[in-house]
Amino acid sequence: MLEPSVSPPEFVSSCWLLRSRRSPAKARRVLSRLLDSTPSGELFADSGLLVVSELVTNAVAHGTPIGNRLWLSLSLSPSRLRIEVHDARRDRAPLLRSTSVDDESGRGLLLVNLLSERWGCCPRLPIGKIVWSEIGCAASSFTPVERVA
């Protein structure tokens, strides 16, 4: 007789965010509450807080027309944190670009790319897009770097 497979618990949280410069801070608070209420949530805190802040900042600045809100969806399992930011603009996909040392902005997606195991963008029906990131826990994804003096 086959035993039913037991998958690890997944914890979720979601909310609407205004098109406001205060929304990245609210998104960090929502993620912090989820991580604080979850066993081993602290393993995702450093990368997760930075990535959620960057994705929401980009959605506010580039992906959410005036008068629209964005949707934040978070899901956490023992091995990964998934962050989704839904906005109303399908015509403006995130663009990973190179920056110079003199640029004052434009590094957000570079950080998302470096901290995420995977990230991307897909259409959201009936309108808009979803920009998402999956982050592995710090304990399993940390690789020490040998420094040469």
mmCIF file with all atom_site columns, C-alpha atoms in Angstrom:
data_model
loop_
_atom_site.group_PDB
_atom_site.id
_atom_site.type_symbol
_atom_site.label_atom_id
_atom_site.label_alt_id
_atom_site.label_comp_id
_atom_site.label_asym_id
_atom_site.label_entity_id
_atom_site.label_seq_id
_atom_site.pdbx_PDB_ins_code
_atom_site.Cartn_x
_atom_site.Cartn_y
_atom_site.Cartn_z
_atom_site.occupancy
_atom_site.B_iso_or_equiv
_atom_site.pdbx_formal_charge
_atom_site.auth_seq_id
_atom_site.auth_comp_id
_atom_site.auth_asym_id
_atom_site.auth_atom_id
_atom_site.pdbx_PDB_model_num
ATOM 1   C CA . MET A 1 1   ? 0.000  0.000  0.000   1.00 0.00 ? 1   MET A CA 1
ATOM 2   C CA . LEU A 1 2   ? 1.323  3.418  -0.902  1.00 0.00 ? 2   LEU A CA 1
ATOM 3   C CA . GLU A 1 3   ? 1.577  5.997  1.818   1.00 0.00 ? 3   GLU A CA 1
ATOM 4   C CA . PRO A 1 4   ? 0.461  9.522  0.974   1.00 0.00 ? 4   PRO A CA 1
ATOM 5   C CA . SER A 1 5   ? 3.340  11.871 0.388   1.00 0.00 ? 5   SER A CA 1
ATOM 6   C CA . VAL A 1 6   ? 3.681  14.570 2.973   1.00 0.00 ? 6   VAL A CA 1
ATOM 7   C CA . SER A 1 7   ? 4.946  17.871 1.653   1.00 0.00 ? 7   SER A CA 1
ATOM 8   C CA . PRO A 1 8   ? 6.533  20.385 3.980   1.00 0.00 ? 8   PRO A CA 1
ATOM 9   C CA . PRO A 1 9   ? 4.237  23.167 5.181   1.00 0.00 ? 9   PRO A CA 1
ATOM 10  C CA . GLU A 1 10  ? 4.077  26.346 3.164   1.00 0.00 ? 10  GLU A CA 1
ATOM 11  C CA . PHE A 1 11  ? 3.342  29.673 4.801   1.00 0.00 ? 11  PHE A CA 1
ATOM 12  C CA . VAL A 1 12  ? 1.764  32.453 2.766   1.00 0.00 ? 12  VAL A CA 1
ATOM 13  C CA . SER A 1 13  ? 0.965  36.124 3.075   1.00 0.00 ? 13  SER A CA 1
ATOM 14  C CA . SER A 1 14  ? -0.344 38.672 0.595   1.00 0.00 ? 14  SER A CA 1
ATOM 15  C CA . CYS A 1 15  ? -1.653 42.208 0.492   1.00 0.00 ? 15  CYS A CA 1
ATOM 16  C CA . TRP A 1 16  ? -2.500 45.146 -1.724  1.00 0.00 ? 16  TRP A CA 1
ATOM 17  C CA . LEU A 1 17  ? -0.010 48.002 -1.775  1.00 0.00 ? 17  LEU A CA 1
ATOM 18  C CA . LEU A 1 18  ? -0.612 51.564 -2.870  1.00 0.00 ? 18  LEU A CA 1
ATOM 19  C CA . ARG A 1 19  ? 1.443  53.234 -5.574  1.00 0.00 ? 19  ARG A CA 1
ATOM 20  C CA . SER A 1 20  ? 3.412  55.074 -2.916  1.00 0.00 ? 20  SER A CA 1
ATOM 21  C CA . ARG A 1 21  ? 7.013  55.588 -1.861  1.00 0.00 ? 21  ARG A CA 1
ATOM 22  C CA . ARG A 1 22  ? 5.939  54.045 1.472   1.00 0.00 ? 22  ARG A CA 1
ATOM 23  C CA . SER A 1 23  ? 5.032  50.702 -0.107  1.00 0.00 ? 23  SER A CA 1
ATOM 24  C CA . PRO A 1 24  ? 8.525  49.149 -0.032  1.00 0.00 ? 24  PRO A CA 1
ATOM 25  C CA . ALA A 1 25  ? 8.624  49.683 3.751   1.00 0.00 ? 25  ALA A CA 1
ATOM 26  C CA . LYS A 1 26  ? 5.168  48.122 4.112   1.00 0.00 ? 26  LYS A CA 1
ATOM 27  C CA . ALA A 1 27  ? 6.273  45.151 1.992   1.00 0.00 ? 27  ALA A CA 1
ATOM 28  C CA . ARG A 1 28  ? 9.309  44.652 4.262   1.00 0.00 ? 28  ARG A CA 1
ATOM 29  C CA . ARG A 1 29  ? 7.025  44.706 7.325   1.00 0.00 ? 29  ARG A CA 1
ATOM 30  C CA . VAL A 1 30  ? 4.694  42.110 5.770   1.00 0.00 ? 30  VAL A CA 1
ATOM 31  C CA . LEU A 1 31  ? 7.647  39.866 4.932   1.00 0.00 ? 31  LEU A CA 1
ATOM 32  C CA . SER A 1 32  ? 9.198  40.363 8.388   1.00 0.00 ? 32  SER A CA 1
ATOM 33  C CA . ARG A 1 33  ? 5.945  39.284 10.069  1.00 0.00 ? 33  ARG A CA 1
ATOM 34  C CA . LEU A 1 34  ? 5.811  36.169 7.885   1.00 0.00 ? 34  LEU A CA 1
ATOM 35  C CA . LEU A 1 35  ? 9.450  35.284 8.581   1.00 0.00 ? 35  LEU A CA 1
ATOM 36  C CA . ASP A 1 36  ? 9.071  35.949 12.334  1.00 0.00 ? 36  ASP A CA 1
ATOM 37  C CA . SER A 1 37  ? 6.088  33.611 12.535  1.00 0.00 ? 37  SER A CA 1
ATOM 38  C CA . THR A 1 38  ? 7.759  30.784 10.652  1.00 0.00 ? 38  THR A CA 1
ATOM 39  C CA . PRO A 1 39  ? 10.290 28.204 11.851  1.00 0.00 ? 39  PRO A CA 1
ATOM 40  C CA . SER A 1 40  ? 13.690 29.064 10.373  1.00 0.00 ? 40  SER A CA 1
ATOM 41  C CA . GLY A 1 41  ? 12.284 32.175 8.716   1.00 0.00 ? 41  GLY A CA 1
ATOM 42  C CA . GLU A 1 42  ? 15.378 34.107 9.748   1.00 0.00 ? 42  GLU A CA 1
ATOM 43  C CA . LEU A 1 43  ? 17.373 32.154 7.144   1.00 0.00 ? 43  LEU A CA 1
ATOM 44  C CA . PHE A 1 44  ? 15.590 34.143 4.421   1.00 0.00 ? 44  PHE A CA 1
ATOM 45  C CA . ALA A 1 45  ? 15.582 37.550 6.102   1.00 0.00 ? 45  ALA A CA 1
ATOM 46  C CA . ASP A 1 46  ? 18.632 39.309 4.672   1.00 0.00 ? 46  ASP A CA 1
ATOM 47  C CA . SER A 1 47  ? 18.115 38.419 1.017   1.00 0.00 ? 47  SER A CA 1
ATOM 48  C CA . GLY A 1 48  ? 14.322 38.433 1.217   1.00 0.00 ? 48  GLY A CA 1
ATOM 49  C CA . LEU A 1 49  ? 14.017 41.902 2.693   1.00 0.00 ? 49  LEU A CA 1
ATOM 50  C CA . LEU A 1 50  ? 16.328 43.388 0.087   1.00 0.00 ? 50  LEU A CA 1
ATOM 51  C CA . VAL A 1 51  ? 14.656 41.608 -2.842  1.00 0.00 ? 51  VAL A CA 1
ATOM 52  C CA . VAL A 1 52  ? 11.092 42.479 -1.772  1.00 0.00 ? 52  VAL A CA 1
ATOM 53  C CA . SER A 1 53  ? 12.134 46.098 -1.351  1.00 0.00 ? 53  SER A CA 1
ATOM 54  C CA . GLU A 1 54  ? 13.708 46.249 -4.821  1.00 0.00 ? 54  GLU A CA 1
ATOM 55  C CA . LEU A 1 55  ? 10.790 44.534 -6.579  1.00 0.00 ? 55  LEU A CA 1
ATOM 56  C CA . VAL A 1 56  ? 8.181  46.753 -4.923  1.00 0.00 ? 56  VAL A CA 1
ATOM 57  C CA . THR A 1 57  ? 10.249 49.886 -5.555  1.00 0.00 ? 57  THR A CA 1
ATOM 58  C CA . ASN A 1 58  ? 10.456 48.985 -9.257  1.00 0.00 ? 58  ASN A CA 1
ATOM 59  C CA . ALA A 1 59  ? 6.716  48.287 -9.433  1.00 0.00 ? 59  ALA A CA 1
ATOM 60  C CA . VAL A 1 60  ? 5.912  51.644 -7.829  1.00 0.00 ? 60  VAL A CA 1
ATOM 61  C CA . ALA A 1 61  ? 8.354  53.567 -10.022 1.00 0.00 ? 61  ALA A CA 1
ATOM 62  C CA . HIS A 1 62  ? 7.873  51.791 -13.345 1.00 0.00 ? 62  HIS A CA 1
ATOM 63  C CA . GLY A 1 63  ? 5.020  49.284 -13.309 1.00 0.00 ? 63  GLY A CA 1
ATOM 64  C CA . THR A 1 64  ? 2.028  50.807 -11.589 1.00 0.00 ? 64  THR A CA 1
ATOM 65  C CA . PRO A 1 65  ? 0.116  53.570 -13.363 1.00 0.00 ? 65  PRO A CA 1
ATOM 66  C CA . ILE A 1 66  ? -1.364 56.355 -11.240 1.00 0.00 ? 66  ILE A CA 1
ATOM 67  C CA . GLY A 1 67  ? -4.614 55.226 -9.642  1.00 0.00 ? 67  GLY A CA 1
ATOM 68  C CA . ASN A 1 68  ? -3.629 51.546 -9.560  1.00 0.00 ? 68  ASN A CA 1
ATOM 69  C CA . ARG A 1 69  ? -2.368 49.359 -6.742  1.00 0.00 ? 69  ARG A CA 1
ATOM 70  C CA . LEU A 1 70  ? 0.021  46.440 -6.769  1.00 0.00 ? 70  LEU A CA 1
ATOM 71  C CA . TRP A 1 71  ? -0.351 43.003 -5.226  1.00 0.00 ? 71  TRP A CA 1
ATOM 72  C CA . LEU A 1 72  ? 2.338  41.416 -3.065  1.00 0.00 ? 72  LEU A CA 1
ATOM 73  C CA . SER A 1 73  ? 2.281  37.645 -2.666  1.00 0.00 ? 73  SER A CA 1
ATOM 74  C CA . LEU A 1 74  ? 4.747  35.775 -0.445  1.00 0.00 ? 74  LEU A CA 1
ATOM 75  C CA . SER A 1 75  ? 5.116  32.030 0.050   1.00 0.00 ? 75  SER A CA 1
ATOM 76  C CA . LEU A 1 76  ? 7.651  30.366 2.282   1.00 0.00 ? 76  LEU A CA 1
ATOM 77  C CA . SER A 1 77  ? 8.629  26.722 2.528   1.00 0.00 ? 77  SER A CA 1
ATOM 78  C CA . PRO A 1 78  ? 11.584 25.250 4.434   1.00 0.00 ? 78  PRO A CA 1
ATOM 79  C CA . SER A 1 79  ? 13.778 25.465 1.331   1.00 0.00 ? 79  SER A CA 1
ATOM 80  C CA . ARG A 1 80  ? 12.686 28.643 -0.462  1.00 0.00 ? 80  ARG A CA 1
ATOM 81  C CA . LEU A 1 81  ? 10.987 32.028 -0.284  1.00 0.00 ? 81  LEU A CA 1
ATOM 82  C CA . ARG A 1 82  ? 8.938  33.092 -3.307  1.00 0.00 ? 82  ARG A CA 1
ATOM 83  C CA . ILE A 1 83  ? 8.154  36.783 -3.728  1.00 0.00 ? 83  ILE A CA 1
ATOM 84  C CA . GLU A 1 84  ? 5.678  37.943 -6.371  1.00 0.00 ? 84  GLU A CA 1
ATOM 85  C CA . VAL A 1 85  ? 4.831  41.550 -7.203  1.00 0.00 ? 85  VAL A CA 1
ATOM 86  C CA . HIS A 1 86  ? 1.844  41.996 -9.507  1.00 0.00 ? 86  HIS A CA 1
ATOM 87  C CA . ASP A 1 87  ? 1.386  45.315 -11.308 1.00 0.00 ? 87  ASP A CA 1
ATOM 88  C CA . ALA A 1 88  ? -0.856 46.715 -14.036 1.00 0.00 ? 88  ALA A CA 1
ATOM 89  C CA . ARG A 1 89  ? 1.688  47.348 -16.820 1.00 0.00 ? 89  ARG A CA 1
ATOM 90  C CA . ARG A 1 90  ? 2.497  44.529 -19.192 1.00 0.00 ? 90  ARG A CA 1
ATOM 91  C CA . ASP A 1 91  ? 4.371  46.795 -21.610 1.00 0.00 ? 91  ASP A CA 1
ATOM 92  C CA . ARG A 1 92  ? 7.231  47.520 -19.188 1.00 0.00 ? 92  ARG A CA 1
ATOM 93  C CA . ALA A 1 93  ? 9.084  44.325 -18.343 1.00 0.00 ? 93  ALA A CA 1
ATOM 94  C CA . PRO A 1 94  ? 12.020 44.554 -15.945 1.00 0.00 ? 94  PRO A CA 1
ATOM 95  C CA . LEU A 1 95  ? 15.311 45.123 -17.685 1.00 0.00 ? 95  LEU A CA 1
ATOM 96  C CA . LEU A 1 96  ? 18.605 44.023 -16.186 1.00 0.00 ? 96  LEU A CA 1
ATOM 97  C CA . ARG A 1 97  ? 21.095 46.628 -17.345 1.00 0.00 ? 97  ARG A CA 1
ATOM 98  C CA . SER A 1 98  ? 24.684 47.481 -16.713 1.00 0.00 ? 98  SER A CA 1
ATOM 99  C CA . THR A 1 99  ? 25.536 50.573 -14.687 1.00 0.00 ? 99  THR A CA 1
ATOM 100 C CA . SER A 1 100 ? 28.581 52.708 -14.273 1.00 0.00 ? 100 SER A CA 1
ATOM 101 C CA . VAL A 1 101 ? 30.120 53.824 -10.987 1.00 0.00 ? 101 VAL A CA 1
ATOM 102 C CA . ASP A 1 102 ? 28.606 57.290 -11.525 1.00 0.00 ? 102 ASP A CA 1
ATOM 103 C CA . ASP A 1 103 ? 25.010 56.064 -11.890 1.00 0.00 ? 103 ASP A CA 1
ATOM 104 C CA . GLU A 1 104 ? 22.798 56.918 -8.918  1.00 0.00 ? 104 GLU A CA 1
ATOM 105 C CA . SER A 1 105 ? 20.203 54.254 -9.686  1.00 0.00 ? 105 SER A CA 1
ATOM 106 C CA . GLY A 1 106 ? 19.671 51.147 -11.786 1.00 0.00 ? 106 GLY A CA 1
ATOM 107 C CA . ARG A 1 107 ? 21.218 48.492 -9.560  1.00 0.00 ? 107 ARG A CA 1
ATOM 108 C CA . GLY A 1 108 ? 18.038 47.024 -8.074  1.00 0.00 ? 108 GLY A CA 1
ATOM 109 C CA . LEU A 1 109 ? 17.591 44.193 -10.552 1.00 0.00 ? 109 LEU A CA 1
ATOM 110 C CA . LEU A 1 110 ? 21.290 43.426 -10.377 1.00 0.00 ? 110 LEU A CA 1
ATOM 111 C CA . LEU A 1 111 ? 20.809 42.807 -6.642  1.00 0.00 ? 111 LEU A CA 1
ATOM 112 C CA . VAL A 1 112 ? 17.695 40.718 -7.320  1.00 0.00 ? 112 VAL A CA 1
ATOM 113 C CA . ASN A 1 113 ? 19.682 38.687 -9.862  1.00 0.00 ? 113 ASN A CA 1
ATOM 114 C CA . LEU A 1 114 ? 22.558 38.107 -7.430  1.00 0.00 ? 114 LEU A CA 1
ATOM 115 C CA . LEU A 1 115 ? 20.377 37.168 -4.432  1.00 0.00 ? 115 LEU A CA 1
ATOM 116 C CA . SER A 1 116 ? 17.797 34.993 -6.205  1.00 0.00 ? 116 SER A CA 1
ATOM 117 C CA . GLU A 1 117 ? 18.157 31.372 -7.205  1.00 0.00 ? 117 GLU A CA 1
ATOM 118 C CA . ARG A 1 118 ? 15.708 32.213 -9.997  1.00 0.00 ? 118 ARG A CA 1
ATOM 119 C CA . TRP A 1 119 ? 13.695 35.274 -10.948 1.00 0.00 ? 119 TRP A CA 1
ATOM 120 C CA . GLY A 1 120 ? 11.622 36.392 -13.879 1.00 0.00 ? 120 GLY A CA 1
ATOM 121 C CA . CYS A 1 121 ? 8.559  38.067 -15.275 1.00 0.00 ? 121 CYS A CA 1
ATOM 122 C CA . CYS A 1 122 ? 5.350  36.659 -16.737 1.00 0.00 ? 122 CYS A CA 1
ATOM 123 C CA . PRO A 1 123 ? 2.004  38.052 -17.927 1.00 0.00 ? 123 PRO A CA 1
ATOM 124 C CA . ARG A 1 124 ? -0.805 38.541 -15.428 1.00 0.00 ? 124 ARG A CA 1
ATOM 125 C CA . LEU A 1 125 ? -4.333 38.050 -16.713 1.00 0.00 ? 125 LEU A CA 1
ATOM 126 C CA . PRO A 1 126 ? -6.365 40.011 -17.555 1.00 0.00 ? 126 PRO A CA 1
ATOM 127 C CA . ILE A 1 127 ? -3.822 42.858 -17.367 1.00 0.00 ? 127 ILE A CA 1
ATOM 128 C CA . GLY A 1 128 ? -0.324 43.492 -16.133 1.00 0.00 ? 128 GLY A CA 1
ATOM 129 C CA . LYS A 1 129 ? 2.608  41.332 -15.213 1.00 0.00 ? 129 LYS A CA 1
ATOM 130 C CA . ILE A 1 130 ? 4.096  39.402 -12.305 1.00 0.00 ? 130 ILE A CA 1
ATOM 131 C CA . VAL A 1 131 ? 7.731  39.910 -11.394 1.00 0.00 ? 131 VAL A CA 1
ATOM 132 C CA . TRP A 1 132 ? 8.870  37.075 -9.137  1.00 0.00 ? 132 TRP A CA 1
ATOM 133 C CA . SER A 1 133 ? 11.924 35.863 -7.284  1.00 0.00 ? 133 SER A CA 1
ATOM 134 C CA . GLU A 1 134 ? 12.777 32.601 -5.550  1.00 0.00 ? 134 GLU A CA 1
ATOM 135 C CA . ILE A 1 135 ? 15.357 32.751 -2.791  1.00 0.00 ? 135 ILE A CA 1
ATOM 136 C CA . GLY A 1 136 ? 16.976 29.715 -1.191  1.00 0.00 ? 136 GLY A CA 1
ATOM 137 C CA . CYS A 1 137 ? 17.605 29.671 2.537   1.00 0.00 ? 137 CYS A CA 1
ATOM 138 C CA . ALA A 1 138 ? 20.915 31.177 3.617   1.00 0.00 ? 138 ALA A CA 1
ATOM 139 C CA . ALA A 1 139 ? 22.037 27.990 5.358   1.00 0.00 ? 139 ALA A CA 1
ATOM 140 C CA . SER A 1 140 ? 21.870 25.885 2.192   1.00 0.00 ? 140 SER A CA 1
ATOM 141 C CA . SER A 1 141 ? 22.846 28.455 -0.427  1.00 0.00 ? 141 SER A CA 1
ATOM 142 C CA . PHE A 1 142 ? 25.795 30.129 1.279   1.00 0.00 ? 142 PHE A CA 1
ATOM 143 C CA . THR A 1 143 ? 29.075 29.390 -0.431  1.00 0.00 ? 143 THR A CA 1
ATOM 144 C CA . PRO A 1 144 ? 32.127 30.847 1.263   1.00 0.00 ? 144 PRO A CA 1
ATOM 145 C CA . VAL A 1 145 ? 34.347 32.927 -0.984  1.00 0.00 ? 145 VAL A CA 1
ATOM 146 C CA . GLU A 1 146 ? 38.079 32.649 -0.533  1.00 0.00 ? 146 GLU A CA 1
ATOM 147 C CA . ARG A 1 147 ? 39.662 36.091 -0.488  1.00 0.00 ? 147 ARG A CA 1
ATOM 148 C CA . VAL A 1 148 ? 43.124 36.610 -1.832  1.00 0.00 ? 148 VAL A CA 1
ATOM 149 C CA . ALA A 1 149 ? 45.105 39.362 -0.151  1.00 0.00 ? 149 ALA A CA 1
#
